[in-house]
mmCIF file with all atom_site columns, C-alpha atoms in Angstrom:
data_model
loop_
_atom_site.group_PDB
_atom_site.id
_atom_site.type_symbol
_atom_site.label_atom_id
_atom_site.label_alt_id
_atom_site.label_comp_id
_atom_site.label_asym_id
_atom_site.label_entity_id
_atom_site.label_seq_id
_atom_site.pdbx_PDB_ins_code
_atom_site.Cartn_x
_atom_site.Cartn_y
_atom_site.Cartn_z
_atom_site.occupancy
_atom_site.B_iso_or_equiv
_atom_site.pdbx_formal_charge
_atom_site.auth_seq_id
_atom_site.auth_comp_id
_atom_site.auth_asym_id
_atom_site.auth_atom_id
_atom_site.pdbx_PDB_model_num
ATOM 1   C CA . MET L 1 1   ? 74.164 -76.437 47.452 1.00 78.00 ? 1   MET L CA 1
ATOM 2   C CA . LYS L 1 2   ? 70.068 -75.286 45.666 1.00 83.00 ? 2   LYS L CA 1
ATOM 3   C CA . ILE L 1 3   ? 71.307 -73.241 42.823 1.00 86.00 ? 3   ILE L CA 1
ATOM 4   C CA . ILE L 1 4   ? 68.423 -70.550 42.665 1.00 84.00 ? 4   ILE L CA 1
ATOM 5   C CA . ASP L 1 5   ? 66.712 -69.425 40.262 1.00 91.00 ? 5   ASP L CA 1
ATOM 6   C CA . VAL L 1 6   ? 66.517 -65.093 39.942 1.00 93.00 ? 6   VAL L CA 1
ATOM 7   C CA . ASP L 1 7   ? 63.567 -65.009 38.835 1.00 91.00 ? 7   ASP L CA 1
ATOM 8   C CA . MET L 1 8   ? 62.141 -66.519 41.549 1.00 89.00 ? 8   MET L CA 1
ATOM 9   C CA . LYS L 1 9   ? 64.059 -64.434 43.999 1.00 90.00 ? 9   LYS L CA 1
ATOM 10  C CA . VAL L 1 10  ? 62.337 -61.215 42.144 1.00 90.00 ? 10  VAL L CA 1
ATOM 11  C CA . LYS L 1 11  ? 59.253 -62.622 42.200 1.00 88.00 ? 11  LYS L CA 1
ATOM 12  C CA . LEU L 1 12  ? 59.889 -63.178 46.803 1.00 89.00 ? 12  LEU L CA 1
ATOM 13  C CA . ILE L 1 13  ? 61.615 -60.214 47.090 1.00 91.00 ? 13  ILE L CA 1
ATOM 14  C CA . HIS L 1 14  ? 58.723 -58.098 44.552 1.00 90.00 ? 14  HIS L CA 1
ATOM 15  C CA . GLY L 1 15  ? 56.642 -58.749 47.536 1.00 91.00 ? 15  GLY L CA 1
ATOM 16  C CA . PHE L 1 16  ? 58.284 -56.731 50.058 1.00 94.00 ? 16  PHE L CA 1
ATOM 17  C CA . SER L 1 17  ? 58.412 -54.319 47.344 1.00 92.00 ? 17  SER L CA 1
ATOM 18  C CA . ASN L 1 18  ? 55.123 -51.969 49.006 1.00 95.00 ? 18  ASN L CA 1
ATOM 19  C CA . LYS L 1 19  ? 53.679 -49.732 51.592 1.00 96.00 ? 19  LYS L CA 1
ATOM 20  C CA . THR L 1 20  ? 50.736 -51.513 51.468 1.00 97.00 ? 20  THR L CA 1
ATOM 21  C CA . ARG L 1 21  ? 52.696 -55.039 51.729 1.00 97.00 ? 21  ARG L CA 1
ATOM 22  C CA . ILE L 1 22  ? 54.933 -53.774 54.439 1.00 97.00 ? 22  ILE L CA 1
ATOM 23  C CA . GLN L 1 23  ? 52.453 -52.652 57.074 1.00 97.00 ? 23  GLN L CA 1
ATOM 24  C CA . ILE L 1 24  ? 50.408 -55.206 56.067 1.00 98.00 ? 24  ILE L CA 1
ATOM 25  C CA . LEU L 1 25  ? 54.069 -57.787 57.108 1.00 98.00 ? 25  LEU L CA 1
ATOM 26  C CA . GLU L 1 26  ? 54.312 -55.357 59.805 1.00 97.00 ? 26  GLU L CA 1
ATOM 27  C CA . SER L 1 27  ? 50.536 -54.885 61.923 1.00 97.00 ? 27  SER L CA 1
ATOM 28  C CA . ILE L 1 28  ? 51.146 -58.893 61.416 1.00 98.00 ? 28  ILE L CA 1
ATOM 29  C CA . LYS L 1 29  ? 54.355 -59.172 62.696 1.00 96.00 ? 29  LYS L CA 1
ATOM 30  C CA . VAL L 1 30  ? 53.635 -60.526 66.169 1.00 94.00 ? 30  VAL L CA 1
ATOM 31  C CA . LYS L 1 31  ? 50.253 -61.884 65.711 1.00 97.00 ? 31  LYS L CA 1
ATOM 32  C CA . GLU L 1 32  ? 47.475 -63.528 63.347 1.00 97.00 ? 32  GLU L CA 1
ATOM 33  C CA . LYS L 1 33  ? 45.231 -60.753 62.192 1.00 98.00 ? 33  LYS L CA 1
ATOM 34  C CA . THR L 1 34  ? 41.724 -60.602 60.009 1.00 97.00 ? 34  THR L CA 1
ATOM 35  C CA . VAL L 1 35  ? 41.238 -58.361 56.861 1.00 97.00 ? 35  VAL L CA 1
ATOM 36  C CA . SER L 1 36  ? 39.283 -56.365 58.758 1.00 97.00 ? 36  SER L CA 1
ATOM 37  C CA . GLN L 1 37  ? 41.619 -55.730 61.946 1.00 98.00 ? 37  GLN L CA 1
ATOM 38  C CA . ILE L 1 38  ? 44.464 -55.498 59.113 1.00 98.00 ? 38  ILE L CA 1
ATOM 39  C CA . VAL L 1 39  ? 41.964 -52.955 57.651 1.00 98.00 ? 39  VAL L CA 1
ATOM 40  C CA . GLU L 1 40  ? 41.577 -50.290 61.144 1.00 97.00 ? 40  GLU L CA 1
ATOM 41  C CA . GLU L 1 41  ? 45.686 -51.107 62.058 1.00 97.00 ? 41  GLU L CA 1
ATOM 42  C CA . ILE L 1 42  ? 46.705 -49.412 58.523 1.00 97.00 ? 42  ILE L CA 1
ATOM 43  C CA . ASN L 1 43  ? 43.471 -47.521 58.392 1.00 96.00 ? 43  ASN L CA 1
ATOM 44  C CA . GLY L 1 44  ? 43.090 -48.697 54.753 1.00 93.00 ? 44  GLY L CA 1
ATOM 45  C CA . ASN L 1 45  ? 40.834 -49.763 52.335 1.00 94.00 ? 45  ASN L CA 1
ATOM 46  C CA . GLN L 1 46  ? 39.473 -53.845 52.419 1.00 95.00 ? 46  GLN L CA 1
ATOM 47  C CA . SER L 1 47  ? 39.639 -54.300 48.295 1.00 96.00 ? 47  SER L CA 1
ATOM 48  C CA . ASN L 1 48  ? 42.721 -52.923 48.271 1.00 96.00 ? 48  ASN L CA 1
ATOM 49  C CA . ILE L 1 49  ? 44.644 -54.910 51.587 1.00 97.00 ? 49  ILE L CA 1
ATOM 50  C CA . SER L 1 50  ? 42.357 -57.938 50.410 1.00 96.00 ? 50  SER L CA 1
ATOM 51  C CA . GLN L 1 51  ? 44.484 -57.528 46.719 1.00 97.00 ? 51  GLN L CA 1
ATOM 52  C CA . HIS L 1 52  ? 48.430 -56.684 48.662 1.00 97.00 ? 52  HIS L CA 1
ATOM 53  C CA . LEU L 1 53  ? 47.259 -59.799 51.074 1.00 97.00 ? 53  LEU L CA 1
ATOM 54  C CA . ALA L 1 54  ? 46.363 -62.469 47.813 1.00 96.00 ? 54  ALA L CA 1
ATOM 55  C CA . CYS L 1 55  ? 49.864 -60.997 46.690 1.00 94.00 ? 55  CYS L CA 1
ATOM 56  C CA . LEU L 1 56  ? 51.636 -61.639 50.142 1.00 96.00 ? 56  LEU L CA 1
ATOM 57  C CA . LYS L 1 57  ? 49.845 -65.293 49.711 1.00 95.00 ? 57  LYS L CA 1
ATOM 58  C CA . GLY L 1 58  ? 51.023 -66.277 46.561 1.00 91.00 ? 58  GLY L CA 1
ATOM 59  C CA . CYS L 1 59  ? 54.574 -64.792 47.193 1.00 90.00 ? 59  CYS L CA 1
ATOM 60  C CA . GLY L 1 60  ? 54.757 -67.775 50.133 1.00 92.00 ? 60  GLY L CA 1
ATOM 61  C CA . ILE L 1 61  ? 55.374 -64.738 52.929 1.00 96.00 ? 61  ILE L CA 1
ATOM 62  C CA . ILE L 1 62  ? 51.551 -64.805 54.653 1.00 98.00 ? 62  ILE L CA 1
ATOM 63  C CA . VAL L 1 63  ? 49.265 -67.610 54.703 1.00 98.00 ? 63  VAL L CA 1
ATOM 64  C CA . GLY L 1 64  ? 45.889 -68.090 55.845 1.00 97.00 ? 64  GLY L CA 1
ATOM 65  C CA . ARG L 1 65  ? 43.869 -70.294 58.681 1.00 96.00 ? 65  ARG L CA 1
ATOM 66  C CA . ASN L 1 66  ? 40.520 -70.473 58.360 1.00 96.00 ? 66  ASN L CA 1
ATOM 67  C CA . GLU L 1 67  ? 38.246 -69.658 62.123 1.00 96.00 ? 67  GLU L CA 1
ATOM 68  C CA . GLY L 1 68  ? 34.478 -69.833 61.291 1.00 96.00 ? 68  GLY L CA 1
ATOM 69  C CA . LYS L 1 69  ? 34.223 -67.481 58.212 1.00 95.00 ? 69  LYS L CA 1
ATOM 70  C CA . TYR L 1 70  ? 37.153 -65.696 58.725 1.00 96.00 ? 70  TYR L CA 1
ATOM 71  C CA . ILE L 1 71  ? 40.438 -65.556 57.614 1.00 97.00 ? 71  ILE L CA 1
ATOM 72  C CA . TYR L 1 72  ? 43.672 -65.212 60.132 1.00 98.00 ? 72  TYR L CA 1
ATOM 73  C CA . TYR L 1 73  ? 46.942 -64.213 58.198 1.00 98.00 ? 73  TYR L CA 1
ATOM 74  C CA . SER L 1 74  ? 50.207 -64.615 59.997 1.00 98.00 ? 74  SER L CA 1
ATOM 75  C CA . LEU L 1 75  ? 53.717 -64.651 58.217 1.00 98.00 ? 75  LEU L CA 1
ATOM 76  C CA . ARG L 1 76  ? 54.638 -67.550 56.584 1.00 97.00 ? 76  ARG L CA 1
ATOM 77  C CA . ASN L 1 77  ? 57.373 -68.796 59.309 1.00 96.00 ? 77  ASN L CA 1
ATOM 78  C CA . GLN L 1 78  ? 60.366 -67.078 61.984 1.00 96.00 ? 78  GLN L CA 1
ATOM 79  C CA . GLN L 1 79  ? 62.763 -66.881 58.413 1.00 96.00 ? 79  GLN L CA 1
ATOM 80  C CA . ILE L 1 80  ? 60.000 -64.652 57.097 1.00 96.00 ? 80  ILE L CA 1
ATOM 81  C CA . ARG L 1 81  ? 59.893 -62.273 60.436 1.00 96.00 ? 81  ARG L CA 1
ATOM 82  C CA . GLU L 1 82  ? 63.600 -62.631 61.184 1.00 96.00 ? 82  GLU L CA 1
ATOM 83  C CA . LEU L 1 83  ? 64.118 -61.241 57.169 1.00 95.00 ? 83  LEU L CA 1
ATOM 84  C CA . LEU L 1 84  ? 61.730 -58.434 58.385 1.00 96.00 ? 84  LEU L CA 1
ATOM 85  C CA . SER L 1 85  ? 63.997 -57.698 61.240 1.00 95.00 ? 85  SER L CA 1
ATOM 86  C CA . MET L 1 86  ? 66.928 -57.993 59.475 1.00 95.00 ? 86  MET L CA 1
ATOM 87  C CA . PHE L 1 87  ? 65.415 -55.383 57.163 1.00 93.00 ? 87  PHE L CA 1
ATOM 88  C CA . ASP L 1 88  ? 65.014 -52.829 59.774 1.00 93.00 ? 88  ASP L CA 1
ATOM 89  C CA . ALA L 1 89  ? 68.840 -53.121 61.003 1.00 92.00 ? 89  ALA L CA 1
ATOM 90  C CA . VAL L 1 90  ? 70.483 -53.098 57.353 1.00 92.00 ? 90  VAL L CA 1
ATOM 91  C CA . LEU L 1 91  ? 67.961 -49.226 57.292 1.00 89.00 ? 91  LEU L CA 1
ATOM 92  C CA . GLU L 1 92  ? 69.730 -48.287 60.015 1.00 88.00 ? 92  GLU L CA 1
ATOM 93  C CA . ASP L 1 93  ? 73.078 -48.970 58.544 1.00 87.00 ? 93  ASP L CA 1
ATOM 94  C CA . VAL L 1 94  ? 72.144 -47.288 55.412 1.00 87.00 ? 94  VAL L CA 1
ATOM 95  C CA . GLU L 1 95  ? 69.204 -45.229 56.233 1.00 80.00 ? 95  GLU L CA 1
ATOM 96  C CA . ASN L 1 96  ? 71.423 -41.492 55.481 1.00 79.00 ? 96  ASN L CA 1
ATOM 97  C CA . ASP L 1 97  ? 72.248 -42.980 52.182 1.00 76.00 ? 97  ASP L CA 1
ATOM 98  C CA . ILE L 1 98  ? 68.746 -44.136 50.981 1.00 74.00 ? 98  ILE L CA 1
ATOM 99  C CA . SER L 1 99  ? 67.540 -40.646 52.051 1.00 73.00 ? 99  SER L CA 1
ATOM 100 C CA . CYS L 1 100 ? 70.390 -39.189 49.439 1.00 74.00 ? 100 CYS L CA 1
ATOM 101 C CA . CYS L 1 101 ? 69.434 -41.414 47.079 1.00 70.00 ? 101 CYS L CA 1
ATOM 102 C CA . ASP L 1 102 ? 66.936 -40.066 44.281 1.00 71.00 ? 102 ASP L CA 1
ATOM 103 C CA . ARG L 1 103 ? 67.087 -43.006 41.657 1.00 66.00 ? 103 ARG L CA 1
ATOM 104 C CA . GLN L 1 104 ? 64.771 -45.393 41.444 1.00 61.00 ? 104 GLN L CA 1
ATOM 105 C CA . ILE L 1 105 ? 65.660 -47.770 38.676 1.00 56.00 ? 105 ILE L CA 1
ATOM 106 C CA . ASP L 1 106 ? 62.971 -49.857 37.373 1.00 52.00 ? 106 ASP L CA 1
#
């Protein structure tokens, strides 16, 4: 079994640690979209969304596909889709504890 580098794991998890990035991932969970489509769907700012897309792409969470003058973004693979669904399942189980937690340690 391959030993996982903890720093690499932290970088991957960082990709999921921002509200806008989670909104982007939820937006493209089922269907690939362009930046403009994502901006419209999550009511964001194009520059900000583009920066988050670059982060997600750099973390290996999403991929971009060129078609004409557009880039279509999608989740990298089925495992990322399953991970997002797993987050939802775990959240259902621990939601009450999370809502009571007032500690944010960095």
